[in-house]
Amino acid sequence: MAMDEPKIDAKTYGVKHDGKVIGWIPNTGDGKTDAAAAMKVLKDAGLYVPTTPFQAMFRQALSFCTTASYLYKKDLSGQPVNHYSAVPFVVNAALAIELYLKTLSAVHGKPLRGHELLKLFDNLPAVAIAEIEALCPAAAVGHKVKKGRSYRDCLHAMNDAFVDWRYLYEKQSTDEIVLNEVIFLLDAAHHACSAYDKPSGSPNAT
């Protein structure tokens, strides 16, 4: 669903579906009211498709992954490096990995909770682990991961990163983060999940 720019008189919005305006709603100035009105237009036209729990989880993981990927490509993968982007890159990547693991586990009927990535990975159903590991050889080559490093090996440094790196200023030191290994983790987890969401695109980092 998308709402078009208001008309010149700023009194109405066009509601779009697949790029086409399917109706008009009043521009009340209140976002929630306008969104509800747009939703009604879609429902009345028989075009509303509710978001599934899987889609909600996967798309949120993808949003954090996209942000991490953008920071990596723009500020961290070349010279000069913008060190101010390191913390938001790690935090967004850690949260993306966490949500990807939880999404994949939920697909196989096992909801997971918590932020520790190793614990989440170790509690995945065996089939979910197999799906990730099947993607690792190609992802490892693509992101130049050191030979012999498994998905779980690379996950170690990121295990508590979501918590630790948000408050990095409070710490004397933290585990060393190898950037290409983080992108490798994102790549394999994303594609394991995207197998269940065919229309969704791949993140820019992969």
PDB file of N, CA and C in Angstrom, residues 93-198:
ATOM      1  N   ALA A  93      23.665  -5.024  12.211  1.00  0.00           N
ATOM      2  CA  ALA A  93      23.958  -6.372  11.720  1.00  0.00           C
ATOM      3  C   ALA A  93      23.588  -7.417  12.762  1.00  0.00           C
ATOM      4  N   ALA A  94      23.919  -7.151  14.020  1.00  0.00           N
ATOM      5  CA  ALA A  94      23.604  -8.110  15.090  1.00  0.00           C
ATOM      6  C   ALA A  94      22.099  -8.319  15.209  1.00  0.00           C
ATOM      7  N   LEU A  95      21.344  -7.236  15.142  1.00  0.00           N
ATOM      8  CA  LEU A  95      19.892  -7.363  15.251  1.00  0.00           C
ATOM      9  C   LEU A  95      19.313  -8.067  14.032  1.00  0.00           C
ATOM     10  N   ALA A  96      19.871  -7.795  12.865  1.00  0.00           N
ATOM     11  CA  ALA A  96      19.412  -8.484  11.657  1.00  0.00           C
ATOM     12  C   ALA A  96      19.657  -9.988  11.764  1.00  0.00           C
ATOM     13  N   ILE A  97      20.858 -10.379  12.188  1.00  0.00           N
ATOM     14  CA  ILE A  97      21.171 -11.805  12.334  1.00  0.00           C
ATOM     15  C   ILE A  97      20.233 -12.448  13.344  1.00  0.00           C
ATOM     16  N   GLU A  98      20.029 -11.759  14.475  1.00  0.00           N
ATOM     17  CA  GLU A  98      19.115 -12.284  15.504  1.00  0.00           C
ATOM     18  C   GLU A  98      17.728 -12.549  14.922  1.00  0.00           C
ATOM     19  N   LEU A  99      17.195 -11.581  14.185  1.00  0.00           N
ATOM     20  CA  LEU A  99      15.848 -11.733  13.639  1.00  0.00           C
ATOM     21  C   LEU A  99      15.786 -12.760  12.517  1.00  0.00           C
ATOM     22  N   TYR A 100      16.843 -12.853  11.725  1.00  0.00           N
ATOM     23  CA  TYR A 100      16.885 -13.905  10.705  1.00  0.00           C
ATOM     24  C   TYR A 100      16.839 -15.288  11.355  1.00  0.00           C
ATOM     25  N   LEU A 101      17.636 -15.495  12.407  1.00  0.00           N
ATOM     26  CA  LEU A 101      17.640 -16.797  13.086  1.00  0.00           C
ATOM     27  C   LEU A 101      16.280 -17.101  13.693  1.00  0.00           C
ATOM     28  N   LYS A 102      15.665 -16.093  14.308  1.00  0.00           N
ATOM     29  CA  LYS A 102      14.343 -16.296  14.907  1.00  0.00           C
ATOM     30  C   LYS A 102      13.285 -16.564  13.831  1.00  0.00           C
ATOM     31  N   THR A 103      13.409 -15.877  12.698  1.00  0.00           N
ATOM     32  CA  THR A 103      12.472 -16.090  11.596  1.00  0.00           C
ATOM     33  C   THR A 103      12.573 -17.518  11.069  1.00  0.00           C
ATOM     34  N   LEU A 104      13.789 -17.958  10.832  1.00  0.00           N
ATOM     35  CA  LEU A 104      13.987 -19.298  10.282  1.00  0.00           C
ATOM     36  C   LEU A 104      13.516 -20.364  11.261  1.00  0.00           C
ATOM     37  N   SER A 105      13.767 -20.146  12.541  1.00  0.00           N
ATOM     38  CA  SER A 105      13.307 -21.109  13.537  1.00  0.00           C
ATOM     39  C   SER A 105      11.778 -21.154  13.590  1.00  0.00           C
ATOM     40  N   ALA A 106      11.151 -19.981  13.515  1.00  0.00           N
ATOM     41  CA  ALA A 106       9.686 -19.922  13.557  1.00  0.00           C
ATOM     42  C   ALA A 106       9.069 -20.638  12.359  1.00  0.00           C
ATOM     43  N   VAL A 107       9.729 -20.555  11.210  1.00  0.00           N
ATOM     44  CA  VAL A 107       9.253 -21.266  10.020  1.00  0.00           C
ATOM     45  C   VAL A 107       9.105 -22.750  10.312  1.00  0.00           C
ATOM     46  N   HIS A 108      10.008 -23.263  11.127  1.00  0.00           N
ATOM     47  CA  HIS A 108      10.005 -24.690  11.454  1.00  0.00           C
ATOM     48  C   HIS A 108       9.314 -24.990  12.783  1.00  0.00           C
ATOM     49  N   GLY A 109       8.499 -24.031  13.231  1.00  0.00           N
ATOM     50  CA  GLY A 109       7.628 -24.279  14.367  1.00  0.00           C
ATOM     51  C   GLY A 109       8.262 -24.156  15.734  1.00  0.00           C
ATOM     52  N   LYS A 110       9.379 -23.458  15.844  1.00  0.00           N
ATOM     53  CA  LYS A 110      10.057 -23.316  17.131  1.00  0.00           C
ATOM     54  C   LYS A 110      10.412 -21.856  17.388  1.00  0.00           C
ATOM     55  N   PRO A 111       9.516 -21.100  18.048  1.00  0.00           N
ATOM     56  CA  PRO A 111       9.834 -19.699  18.363  1.00  0.00           C
ATOM     57  C   PRO A 111      11.020 -19.618  19.330  1.00  0.00           C
ATOM     58  N   LEU A 112      11.871 -18.618  19.120  1.00  0.00           N
ATOM     59  CA  LEU A 112      13.039 -18.411  19.976  1.00  0.00           C
ATOM     60  C   LEU A 112      12.998 -17.012  20.567  1.00  0.00           C
ATOM     61  N   ARG A 113      13.637 -16.852  21.740  1.00  0.00           N
ATOM     62  CA  ARG A 113      13.731 -15.554  22.394  1.00  0.00           C
ATOM     63  C   ARG A 113      15.170 -15.319  22.831  1.00  0.00           C
ATOM     64  N   GLY A 114      15.496 -14.041  23.078  1.00  0.00           N
ATOM     65  CA  GLY A 114      16.821 -13.699  23.557  1.00  0.00           C
ATOM     66  C   GLY A 114      17.659 -13.011  22.509  1.00  0.00           C
ATOM     67  N   HIS A 115      18.821 -12.488  22.938  1.00  0.00           N
ATOM     68  CA  HIS A 115      19.708 -11.747  22.046  1.00  0.00           C
ATOM     69  C   HIS A 115      21.040 -12.454  21.788  1.00  0.00           C
ATOM     70  N   GLU A 116      21.360 -13.491  22.560  1.00  0.00           N
ATOM     71  CA  GLU A 116      22.654 -14.161  22.386  1.00  0.00           C
ATOM     72  C   GLU A 116      22.613 -15.025  21.130  1.00  0.00           C
ATOM     73  N   LEU A 117      23.433 -14.654  20.169  1.00  0.00           N
ATOM     74  CA  LEU A 117      23.342 -15.287  18.856  1.00  0.00           C
ATOM     75  C   LEU A 117      23.763 -16.746  18.869  1.00  0.00           C
ATOM     76  N   LEU A 118      24.780 -17.093  19.641  1.00  0.00           N
ATOM     77  CA  LEU A 118      25.198 -18.499  19.703  1.00  0.00           C
ATOM     78  C   LEU A 118      24.104 -19.375  20.298  1.00  0.00           C
ATOM     79  N   LYS A 119      23.463 -18.867  21.334  1.00  0.00           N
ATOM     80  CA  LYS A 119      22.379 -19.635  21.954  1.00  0.00           C
ATOM     81  C   LYS A 119      21.218 -19.801  20.972  1.00  0.00           C
ATOM     82  N   LEU A 120      20.910 -18.737  20.236  1.00  0.00           N
ATOM     83  CA  LEU A 120      19.841 -18.834  19.232  1.00  0.00           C
ATOM     84  C   LEU A 120      20.202 -19.854  18.159  1.00  0.00           C
ATOM     85  N   PHE A 121      21.432 -19.775  17.672  1.00  0.00           N
ATOM     86  CA  PHE A 121      21.869 -20.697  16.623  1.00  0.00           C
ATOM     87  C   PHE A 121      21.834 -22.142  17.110  1.00  0.00           C
ATOM     88  N   ASP A 122      22.346 -22.372  18.313  1.00  0.00           N
ATOM     89  CA  ASP A 122      22.400 -23.733  18.846  1.00  0.00           C
ATOM     90  C   ASP A 122      21.019 -24.311  19.130  1.00  0.00           C
ATOM     91  N   ASN A 123      20.026 -23.431  19.297  1.00  0.00           N
ATOM     92  CA  ASN A 123      18.661 -23.906  19.569  1.00  0.00           C
ATOM     93  C   ASN A 123      17.781 -23.958  18.321  1.00  0.00           C
ATOM     94  N   LEU A 124      18.365 -23.662  17.166  1.00  0.00           N
ATOM     95  CA  LEU A 124      17.608 -23.824  15.925  1.00  0.00           C
ATOM     96  C   LEU A 124      17.279 -25.293  15.696  1.00  0.00           C
ATOM     97  N   PRO A 125      16.142 -25.580  15.072  1.00  0.00           N
ATOM     98  CA  PRO A 125      15.890 -26.954  14.635  1.00  0.00           C
ATOM     99  C   PRO A 125      16.998 -27.412  13.694  1.00  0.00           C
ATOM    100  N   ALA A 126      17.293 -28.685  13.715  1.00  0.00           N
ATOM    101  CA  ALA A 126      18.387 -29.228  12.899  1.00  0.00           C
ATOM    102  C   ALA A 126      18.221 -28.874  11.423  1.00  0.00           C
ATOM    103  N   VAL A 127      16.992 -28.879  10.940  1.00  0.00           N
ATOM    104  CA  VAL A 127      16.761 -28.583   9.528  1.00  0.00           C
ATOM    105  C   VAL A 127      17.117 -27.137   9.213  1.00  0.00           C
ATOM    106  N   ALA A 128      16.882 -26.227  10.150  1.00  0.00           N
ATOM    107  CA  ALA A 128      17.212 -24.821   9.939  1.00  0.00           C
ATOM    108  C   ALA A 128      18.722 -24.619   9.889  1.00  0.00           C
ATOM    109  N   ILE A 129      19.440 -25.281  10.791  1.00  0.00           N
ATOM    110  CA  ILE A 129      20.903 -25.207  10.770  1.00  0.00           C
ATOM    111  C   ILE A 129      21.431 -25.739   9.446  1.00  0.00           C
ATOM    112  N   ALA A 130      20.856 -26.842   8.996  1.00  0.00           N
ATOM    113  CA  ALA A 130      21.290 -27.434   7.724  1.00  0.00           C
ATOM    114  C   ALA A 130      21.053 -26.477   6.561  1.00  0.00           C
ATOM    115  N   GLU A 131      19.941 -25.736   6.599  1.00  0.00           N
ATOM    116  CA  GLU A 131      19.639 -24.786   5.523  1.00  0.00           C
ATOM    117  C   GLU A 131      20.661 -23.659   5.478  1.00  0.00           C
ATOM    118  N   ILE A 132      21.067 -23.166   6.650  1.00  0.00           N
ATOM    119  CA  ILE A 132      22.094 -22.119   6.702  1.00  0.00           C
ATOM    120  C   ILE A 132      23.436 -22.674   6.235  1.00  0.00           C
ATOM    121  N   GLU A 133      23.805 -23.825   6.767  1.00  0.00           N
ATOM    122  CA  GLU A 133      25.126 -24.378   6.455  1.00  0.00           C
ATOM    123  C   GLU A 133      25.257 -24.769   4.984  1.00  0.00           C
ATOM    124  N   ALA A 134      24.149 -25.094   4.347  1.00  0.00           N
ATOM    125  CA  ALA A 134      24.194 -25.420   2.923  1.00  0.00           C
ATOM    126  C   ALA A 134      24.574 -24.206   2.079  1.00  0.00           C
ATOM    127  N   LEU A 135      24.290 -23.017   2.599  1.00  0.00           N
ATOM    128  CA  LEU A 135      24.587 -21.783   1.880  1.00  0.00           C
ATOM    129  C   LEU A 135      25.969 -21.224   2.202  1.00  0.00           C
ATOM    130  N   CYS A 136      26.612 -21.777   3.229  1.00  0.00           N
ATOM    131  CA  CYS A 136      27.866 -21.215   3.725  1.00  0.00           C
ATOM    132  C   CYS A 136      29.040 -21.317   2.750  1.00  0.00           C
ATOM    133  N   PRO A 137      29.248 -22.443   2.066  1.00  0.00           N
ATOM    134  CA  PRO A 137      30.426 -22.516   1.184  1.00  0.00           C
ATOM    135  C   PRO A 137      30.467 -21.399   0.144  1.00  0.00           C
ATOM    136  N   ALA A 138      29.366 -21.173  -0.548  1.00  0.00           N
ATOM    137  CA  ALA A 138      29.341 -20.126  -1.571  1.00  0.00           C
ATOM    138  C   ALA A 138      29.464 -18.742  -0.937  1.00  0.00           C
ATOM    139  N   ALA A 139      28.774 -18.529   0.183  1.00  0.00           N
ATOM    140  CA  ALA A 139      28.841 -17.225   0.848  1.00  0.00           C
ATOM    141  C   ALA A 139      30.240 -16.954   1.382  1.00  0.00           C
ATOM    142  N   ALA A 140      30.893 -17.983   1.899  1.00  0.00           N
ATOM    143  CA  ALA A 140      32.247 -17.825   2.439  1.00  0.00           C
ATOM    144  C   ALA A 140      33.230 -17.435   1.340  1.00  0.00           C
ATOM    145  N   VAL A 141      33.106 -18.063   0.194  1.00  0.00           N
ATOM    146  CA  VAL A 141      33.976 -17.718  -0.940  1.00  0.00           C
ATOM    147  C   VAL A 141      33.683 -16.296  -1.402  1.00  0.00           C
ATOM    148  N   GLY A 142      32.408 -15.968  -1.526  1.00  0.00           N
ATOM    149  CA  GLY A 142      32.014 -14.644  -2.015  1.00  0.00           C
ATOM    150  C   GLY A 142      32.488 -13.514  -1.130  1.00  0.00           C
ATOM    151  N   HIS A 143      32.584 -13.777   0.176  1.00  0.00           N
ATOM    152  CA  HIS A 143      32.974 -12.726   1.122  1.00  0.00           C
ATOM    153  C   HIS A 143      34.362 -12.951   1.710  1.00  0.00           C
ATOM    154  N   LYS A 144      35.116 -13.855   1.086  1.00  0.00           N
ATOM    155  CA  LYS A 144      36.523 -14.080   1.421  1.00  0.00           C
ATOM    156  C   LYS A 144      36.728 -14.411   2.900  1.00  0.00           C
ATOM    157  N   VAL A 145      35.898 -15.305   3.387  1.00  0.00           N
ATOM    158  CA  VAL A 145      36.040 -15.783   4.765  1.00  0.00           C
ATOM    159  C   VAL A 145      37.179 -16.794   4.816  1.00  0.00           C
ATOM    160  N   LYS A 146      37.980 -16.717   5.850  1.00  0.00           N
ATOM    161  CA  LYS A 146      39.129 -17.607   5.998  1.00  0.00           C
ATOM    162  C   LYS A 146      38.695 -19.071   5.933  1.00  0.00           C
ATOM    163  N   LYS A 147      39.415 -19.855   5.165  1.00  0.00           N
ATOM    164  CA  LYS A 147      39.072 -21.256   4.971  1.00  0.00           C
ATOM    165  C   LYS A 147      38.989 -21.990   6.305  1.00  0.00           C
ATOM    166  N   GLY A 148      37.960 -22.806   6.457  1.00  0.00           N
ATOM    167  CA  GLY A 148      37.788 -23.581   7.678  1.00  0.00           C
ATOM    168  C   GLY A 148      36.927 -22.905   8.729  1.00  0.00           C
ATOM    169  N   ARG A 149      36.571 -21.636   8.521  1.00  0.00           N
ATOM    170  CA  ARG A 149      35.729 -20.912   9.478  1.00  0.00           C
ATOM    171  C   ARG A 149      34.266 -21.250   9.209  1.00  0.00           C
ATOM    172  N   SER A 150      33.606 -21.815  10.197  1.00  0.00           N
ATOM    173  CA  SER A 150      32.197 -22.187  10.055  1.00  0.00           C
ATOM    174  C   SER A 150      31.303 -20.996  10.381  1.00  0.00           C
ATOM    175  N   TYR A 151      30.019 -21.160  10.123  1.00  0.00           N
ATOM    176  CA  TYR A 151      29.058 -20.123  10.478  1.00  0.00           C
ATOM    177  C   TYR A 151      29.116 -19.852  11.974  1.00  0.00           C
ATOM    178  N   ARG A 152      29.140 -20.924  12.749  1.00  0.00           N
ATOM    179  CA  ARG A 152      29.168 -20.760  14.202  1.00  0.00           C
ATOM    180  C   ARG A 152      30.462 -20.102  14.666  1.00  0.00           C
ATOM    181  N   ASP A 153      31.580 -20.428  14.037  1.00  0.00           N
ATOM    182  CA  ASP A 153      32.855 -19.794  14.372  1.00  0.00           C
ATOM    183  C   ASP A 153      32.760 -18.275  14.210  1.00  0.00           C
ATOM    184  N   CYS A 154      32.212 -17.854  13.090  1.00  0.00           N
ATOM    185  CA  CYS A 154      32.104 -16.425  12.808  1.00  0.00           C
ATOM    186  C   CYS A 154      31.090 -15.735  13.726  1.00  0.00           C
ATOM    187  N   LEU A 155      30.147 -16.510  14.227  1.00  0.00           N
ATOM    188  CA  LEU A 155      29.110 -15.959  15.095  1.00  0.00           C
ATOM    189  C   LEU A 155      29.645 -15.588  16.473  1.00  0.00           C
ATOM    190  N   HIS A 156      30.749 -16.210  16.898  1.00  0.00           N
ATOM    191  CA  HIS A 156      31.293 -15.994  18.245  1.00  0.00           C
ATOM    192  C   HIS A 156      31.480 -14.519  18.564  1.00  0.00           C
ATOM    193  N   ALA A 157      32.169 -13.788  17.684  1.00  0.00           N
ATOM    194  CA  ALA A 157      32.481 -12.385  17.972  1.00  0.00           C
ATOM    195  C   ALA A 157      31.236 -11.523  18.020  1.00  0.00           C
ATOM    196  N   MET A 158      30.173 -11.951  17.348  1.00  0.00           N
ATOM    197  CA  MET A 158      28.930 -11.183  17.299  1.00  0.00           C
ATOM    198  C   MET A 158      27.929 -11.617  18.369  1.00  0.00           C
ATOM    199  N   ASN A 159      28.283 -12.572  19.177  1.00  0.00           N
ATOM    200  CA  ASN A 159      27.329 -13.187  20.095  1.00  0.00           C
ATOM    201  C   ASN A 159      26.566 -12.179  20.950  1.00  0.00           C
ATOM    202  N   ASP A 160      27.284 -11.274  21.599  1.00  0.00           N
ATOM    203  CA  ASP A 160      26.658 -10.283  22.480  1.00  0.00           C
ATOM    204  C   ASP A 160      26.721  -8.876  21.888  1.00  0.00           C
ATOM    205  N   ALA A 161      26.966  -8.779  20.603  1.00  0.00           N
ATOM    206  CA  ALA A 161      27.233  -7.474  19.991  1.00  0.00           C
ATOM    207  C   ALA A 161      26.039  -6.528  20.089  1.00  0.00           C
ATOM    208  N   PHE A 162      24.830  -7.047  20.008  1.00  0.00           N
ATOM    209  CA  PHE A 162      23.655  -6.174  20.060  1.00  0.00           C
ATOM    210  C   PHE A 162      23.626  -5.393  21.366  1.00  0.00           C
ATOM    211  N   VAL A 163      23.991  -6.030  22.463  1.00  0.00           N
ATOM    212  CA  VAL A 163      24.014  -5.367  23.766  1.00  0.00           C
ATOM    213  C   VAL A 163      25.318  -4.599  23.950  1.00  0.00           C
ATOM    214  N   ASP A 164      26.445  -5.263  23.702  1.00  0.00           N
ATOM    215  CA  ASP A 164      27.752  -4.666  23.997  1.00  0.00           C
ATOM    216  C   ASP A 164      28.045  -3.422  23.174  1.00  0.00           C
ATOM    217  N   TRP A 165      27.735  -3.454  21.893  1.00  0.00           N
ATOM    218  CA  TRP A 165      28.130  -2.339  21.029  1.00  0.00           C
ATOM    219  C   TRP A 165      27.202  -1.141  21.143  1.00  0.00           C
ATOM    220  N   ARG A 166      26.010  -1.329  21.682  1.00  0.00           N
ATOM    221  CA  ARG A 166      25.145  -0.170  21.925  1.00  0.00           C
ATOM    222  C   ARG A 166      25.736   0.725  23.006  1.00  0.00           C
ATOM    223  N   TYR A 167      26.462   0.113  23.929  1.00  0.00           N
ATOM    224  CA  TYR A 167      27.055   0.847  25.045  1.00  0.00           C
ATOM    225  C   TYR A 167      28.564   0.673  25.049  1.00  0.00           C
ATOM    226  N   LEU A 168      29.160   0.772  23.883  1.00  0.00           N
ATOM    227  CA  LEU A 168      30.584   0.529  23.727  1.00  0.00           C
ATOM    228  C   LEU A 168      31.423   1.488  24.556  1.00  0.00           C
ATOM    229  N   TYR A 169      30.925   2.694  24.757  1.00  0.00           N
ATOM    230  CA  TYR A 169      31.661   3.693  25.524  1.00  0.00           C
ATOM    231  C   TYR A 169      31.858   3.282  26.988  1.00  0.00           C
ATOM    232  N   GLU A 170      31.075   2.318  27.462  1.00  0.00           N
ATOM    233  CA  GLU A 170      31.199   1.856  28.842  1.00  0.00           C
ATOM    234  C   GLU A 170      32.251   0.763  29.003  1.00  0.00           C
ATOM    235  N   LYS A 171      32.792   0.257  27.890  1.00  0.00           N
ATOM    236  CA  LYS A 171      33.653  -0.920  27.944  1.00  0.00           C
ATOM    237  C   LYS A 171      35.095  -0.569  27.635  1.00  0.00           C
ATOM    238  N   GLN A 172      36.010  -1.295  28.288  1.00  0.00           N
ATOM    239  CA  GLN A 172      37.429  -1.151  28.008  1.00  0.00           C
ATOM    240  C   GLN A 172      37.781  -1.771  26.659  1.00  0.00           C
ATOM    241  N   SER A 173      37.136  -2.889  26.360  1.00  0.00           N
ATOM    242  CA  SER A 173      37.396  -3.582  25.096  1.00  0.00           C
ATOM    243  C   SER A 173      36.215  -4.499  24.790  1.00  0.00           C
ATOM    244  N   THR A 174      36.186  -4.996  23.578  1.00  0.00           N
ATOM    245  CA  THR A 174      35.164  -5.960  23.169  1.00  0.00           C
ATOM    246  C   THR A 174      35.776  -6.894  22.142  1.00  0.00           C
ATOM    247  N   ASP A 175      35.038  -7.932  21.783  1.00  0.00           N
ATOM    248  CA  ASP A 175      35.568  -8.881  20.803  1.00  0.00           C
ATOM    249  C   ASP A 175      35.825  -8.174  19.471  1.00  0.00           C
ATOM    250  N   GLU A 176      36.886  -8.578  18.794  1.00  0.00           N
ATOM    251  CA  GLU A 176      37.193  -8.013  17.489  1.00  0.00           C
ATOM    252  C   GLU A 176      36.145  -8.462  16.475  1.00  0.00           C
ATOM    253  N   ILE A 177      35.653  -7.512  15.723  1.00  0.00           N
ATOM    254  CA  ILE A 177      34.657  -7.798  14.702  1.00  0.00           C
ATOM    255  C   ILE A 177      35.346  -7.802  13.333  1.00  0.00           C
ATOM    256  N   VAL A 178      35.241  -8.910  12.622  1.00  0.00           N
ATOM    257  CA  VAL A 178      35.796  -9.017  11.274  1.00  0.00           C
ATOM    258  C   VAL A 178      34.664  -8.712  10.303  1.00  0.00           C
ATOM    259  N   LEU A 179      34.770  -7.598   9.612  1.00  0.00           N
ATOM    260  CA  LEU A 179      33.642  -7.087   8.840  1.00  0.00           C
ATOM    261  C   LEU A 179      33.160  -8.052   7.762  1.00  0.00           C
ATOM    262  N   ASN A 180      34.083  -8.648   7.017  1.00  0.00           N
ATOM    263  CA  ASN A 180      33.631  -9.548   5.949  1.00  0.00           C
ATOM    264  C   ASN A 180      32.941 -10.790   6.515  1.00  0.00           C
ATOM    265  N   GLU A 181      33.311 -11.191   7.732  1.00  0.00           N
ATOM    266  CA  GLU A 181      32.623 -12.322   8.359  1.00  0.00           C
ATOM    267  C   GLU A 181      31.197 -11.944   8.758  1.00  0.00           C
ATOM    268  N   VAL A 182      30.997 -10.708   9.168  1.00  0.00           N
ATOM    269  CA  VAL A 182      29.645 -10.250   9.503  1.00  0.00           C
ATOM    270  C   VAL A 182      28.760 -10.258   8.258  1.00  0.00           C
ATOM    271  N   ILE A 183      29.294  -9.787   7.146  1.00  0.00           N
ATOM    272  CA  ILE A 183      28.532  -9.803   5.894  1.00  0.00           C
ATOM    273  C   ILE A 183      28.233 -11.240   5.477  1.00  0.00           C
ATOM    274  N   PHE A 184      29.175 -12.123   5.692  1.00  0.00           N
ATOM    275  CA  PHE A 184      28.965 -13.557   5.434  1.00  0.00           C
ATOM    276  C   PHE A 184      27.804 -14.097   6.272  1.00  0.00           C
ATOM    277  N   LEU A 185      27.768 -13.745   7.558  1.00  0.00           N
ATOM    278  CA  LEU A 185      26.684 -14.192   8.436  1.00  0.00           C
ATOM    279  C   LEU A 185      25.334 -13.685   7.932  1.00  0.00           C
ATOM    280  N   LEU A 186      25.296 -12.413   7.553  1.00  0.00           N
ATOM    281  CA  LEU A 186      24.057 -11.829   7.031  1.00  0.00           C
ATOM    282  C   LEU A 186      23.618 -12.517   5.748  1.00  0.00           C
ATOM    283  N   ASP A 187      24.570 -12.752   4.873  1.00  0.00           N
ATOM    284  CA  ASP A 187      24.277 -13.343   3.563  1.00  0.00           C
ATOM    285  C   ASP A 187      23.613 -14.708   3.718  1.00  0.00           C
ATOM    286  N   ALA A 188      24.254 -15.603   4.452  1.00  0.00           N
ATOM    287  CA  ALA A 188      23.729 -16.965   4.586  1.00  0.00           C
ATOM    288  C   ALA A 188      22.375 -16.978   5.296  1.00  0.00           C
ATOM    289  N   ALA A 189      22.245 -16.182   6.353  1.00  0.00           N
ATOM    290  CA  ALA A 189      20.977 -16.161   7.097  1.00  0.00           C
ATOM    291  C   ALA A 189      19.856 -15.562   6.253  1.00  0.00           C
ATOM    292  N   HIS A 190      20.180 -14.493   5.525  1.00  0.00           N
ATOM    293  CA  HIS A 190      19.160 -13.873   4.679  1.00  0.00           C
ATOM    294  C   HIS A 190      18.637 -14.850   3.631  1.00  0.00           C
ATOM    295  N   HIS A 191      19.544 -15.507   2.934  1.00  0.00           N
ATOM    296  CA  HIS A 191      19.113 -16.389   1.857  1.00  0.00           C
ATOM    297  C   HIS A 191      18.426 -17.653   2.371  1.00  0.00           C
ATOM    298  N   ALA A 192      18.769 -18.091   3.571  1.00  0.00           N
ATOM    299  CA  ALA A 192      18.044 -19.216   4.167  1.00  0.00           C
ATOM    300  C   ALA A 192      16.590 -18.833   4.409  1.00  0.00           C
ATOM    301  N   CYS A 193      16.368 -17.589   4.880  1.00  0.00           N
ATOM    302  CA  CYS A 193      15.000 -17.123   5.123  1.00  0.00           C
ATOM    303  C   CYS A 193      14.273 -16.796   3.824  1.00  0.00           C
ATOM    304  N   SER A 194      14.991 -16.184   2.884  1.00  0.00           N
ATOM    305  CA  SER A 194      14.326 -15.725   1.662  1.00  0.00           C
ATOM    306  C   SER A 194      13.802 -16.880   0.817  1.00  0.00           C
ATOM    307  N   ALA A 195      14.289 -18.081   1.079  1.00  0.00           N
ATOM    308  CA  ALA A 195      13.754 -19.250   0.381  1.00  0.00           C
ATOM    309  C   ALA A 195      12.270 -19.441   0.678  1.00  0.00           C
ATOM    310  N   TYR A 196      11.810 -18.860   1.786  1.00  0.00           N
ATOM    311  CA  TYR A 196      10.404 -18.971   2.171  1.00  0.00           C
ATOM    312  C   TYR A 196       9.620 -17.708   1.832  1.00  0.00           C
ATOM    313  N   ASP A 197      10.263 -16.759   1.167  1.00  0.00           N
ATOM    314  CA  ASP A 197       9.609 -15.494   0.824  1.00  0.00           C
ATOM    315  C   ASP A 197      10.089 -15.085  -0.561  1.00  0.00           C
ATOM    316  N   LYS A 198       9.712 -15.834  -1.552  1.00  0.00           N
ATOM    317  CA  LYS A 198      10.249 -15.687  -2.908  1.00  0.00           C
ATOM    318  C   LYS A 198      10.185 -14.274  -3.468  1.00  0.00           C
TER     319      LYS A 198
END
